Amino acid sequence: QVQLVESGGGLVQAGGSLRLSCAASGGTFSISSYAMGWFRQAPGKEREVVATISGSGRSIYYAGSVKGRFTISRENAKNMVYLQMNSLKPEDTAYYYCAADLHRVGLVTISVEYDVWGQGTQVTVSS
């Protein structure tokens, strides 16, 4: 079965950058068959979509709050998905999760459609 492991979180000052990585393992097919996404959840708030990417990488969605600051990408040959976060703000503080939709290869923006989730990584942005 597919497993996802996130890394790259940490504490950064406002205006700084972080790069999150998501390593996928297991499964029968290459991750090029899966839509992938990054989501986040702050304390006391619901989980929200940050960015999603189709299996080929040609279709990408960004939440309005991160558009122009964050970049999602994938290296299917390495079974990796990334989230480059620039110009970080205190309101970006949250637990960030990587997720895979094993049944769709196109762009998927709804969290309930995703089948597999990583354990997450904490991102804290200080003001």
XYZ file of C-alpha atoms in Angstrom:
127
model
C 0.000 0.000 0.000
C 1.071 3.564 -0.606
C 2.717 5.400 2.247
C 3.601 9.074 2.380
C 6.253 10.705 4.533
C 6.624 14.462 4.784
C 9.764 16.341 5.745
C 11.160 19.851 5.676
C 8.989 21.633 8.195
C 10.383 23.860 10.894
C 10.502 27.305 12.431
C 11.151 30.268 10.164
C 10.797 34.025 10.422
C 8.183 35.872 8.437
C 9.403 36.472 4.920
C 11.500 33.339 4.949
C 11.253 30.162 2.935
C 10.851 26.455 3.496
C 10.681 23.498 1.151
C 8.490 20.582 2.114
C 9.085 17.167 0.618
C 6.751 14.184 0.393
C 8.219 10.764 -0.275
C 5.852 8.095 -1.574
C 6.526 4.404 -1.256
C 4.687 1.140 -1.797
C 1.766 0.765 -4.181
C 1.509 -1.032 -7.473
C 1.711 1.914 -9.824
C 4.017 4.862 -10.260
C 2.832 7.987 -8.474
C 2.361 9.462 -11.930
C -0.988 7.645 -11.727
C -2.035 9.641 -8.667
C -3.244 13.137 -8.081
C -1.291 14.613 -5.187
C -1.894 17.500 -2.869
C -0.679 19.505 0.076
C -3.099 20.458 2.818
C -2.699 22.230 6.138
C -4.469 22.505 9.441
C -3.928 25.211 12.008
C -4.991 24.837 15.654
C -8.714 25.314 16.016
C -9.270 25.436 12.282
C -10.435 22.976 9.669
C -8.031 21.353 7.266
C -7.690 23.343 4.075
C -6.207 22.730 0.677
C -2.938 24.473 -0.077
C -2.004 23.177 -3.520
C -2.716 20.161 -5.685
C -1.109 18.707 -8.774
C -2.213 16.233 -11.416
C -0.337 13.019 -12.111
C 1.515 14.490 -15.055
C 2.239 17.726 -13.232
C 0.679 19.772 -16.011
C -2.366 20.846 -13.988
C -1.929 22.706 -10.739
C -4.248 24.375 -8.264
C -3.329 26.878 -5.547
C -5.446 28.252 -2.771
C -5.827 31.983 -3.105
C -3.993 32.591 0.158
C -0.780 31.022 -1.164
C -0.910 31.803 -4.869
C 2.232 33.571 -5.988
C 4.150 32.491 -2.872
C 4.017 28.687 -2.914
C 4.976 26.290 -5.692
C 3.976 22.640 -5.872
C 5.969 20.247 -8.019
C 6.579 16.554 -8.436
C 9.315 14.206 -9.606
C 7.480 11.038 -10.535
C 10.678 9.142 -11.293
C 11.719 9.695 -7.682
C 8.222 9.297 -6.196
C 8.517 12.759 -4.698
C 6.232 15.763 -4.351
C 7.424 19.149 -3.134
C 6.001 22.373 -1.801
C 8.285 25.387 -2.055
C 7.030 28.069 0.305
C 8.360 31.602 -0.049
C 7.448 34.881 1.619
C 6.027 32.975 4.540
C 3.568 34.710 6.842
C 2.575 33.961 10.445
C -0.824 32.867 9.145
C 0.898 30.062 7.232
C 1.642 28.414 10.579
C 0.021 24.983 10.522
C 0.587 21.275 10.270
C 1.145 20.438 6.620
C 0.047 17.144 5.119
C 0.797 15.422 1.839
C -1.991 13.338 0.317
C -2.549 11.025 -2.630
C -5.738 10.256 -4.544
C -5.208 6.701 -5.761
C -8.244 6.768 -8.034
C -7.702 9.950 -10.012
C -4.840 11.228 -12.093
C -6.303 14.638 -12.850
C -6.532 17.687 -10.624
C -8.297 17.022 -7.334
C -8.917 19.880 -4.926
C -11.267 18.330 -2.374
C -9.621 16.745 0.648
C -12.230 14.023 1.119
C -11.302 12.602 -2.280
C -7.798 11.770 -1.102
C -7.172 8.220 0.048
C -3.738 8.281 1.622
C -2.284 10.844 3.999
C 1.105 11.375 5.503
C 1.640 12.053 9.179
C 2.366 15.694 8.530
C 5.074 18.186 9.331
C 4.837 21.326 11.450
C 5.514 24.712 9.908
C 5.793 27.659 12.280
C 6.293 31.192 11.036
C 7.273 33.776 13.618
C 6.488 37.448 13.233
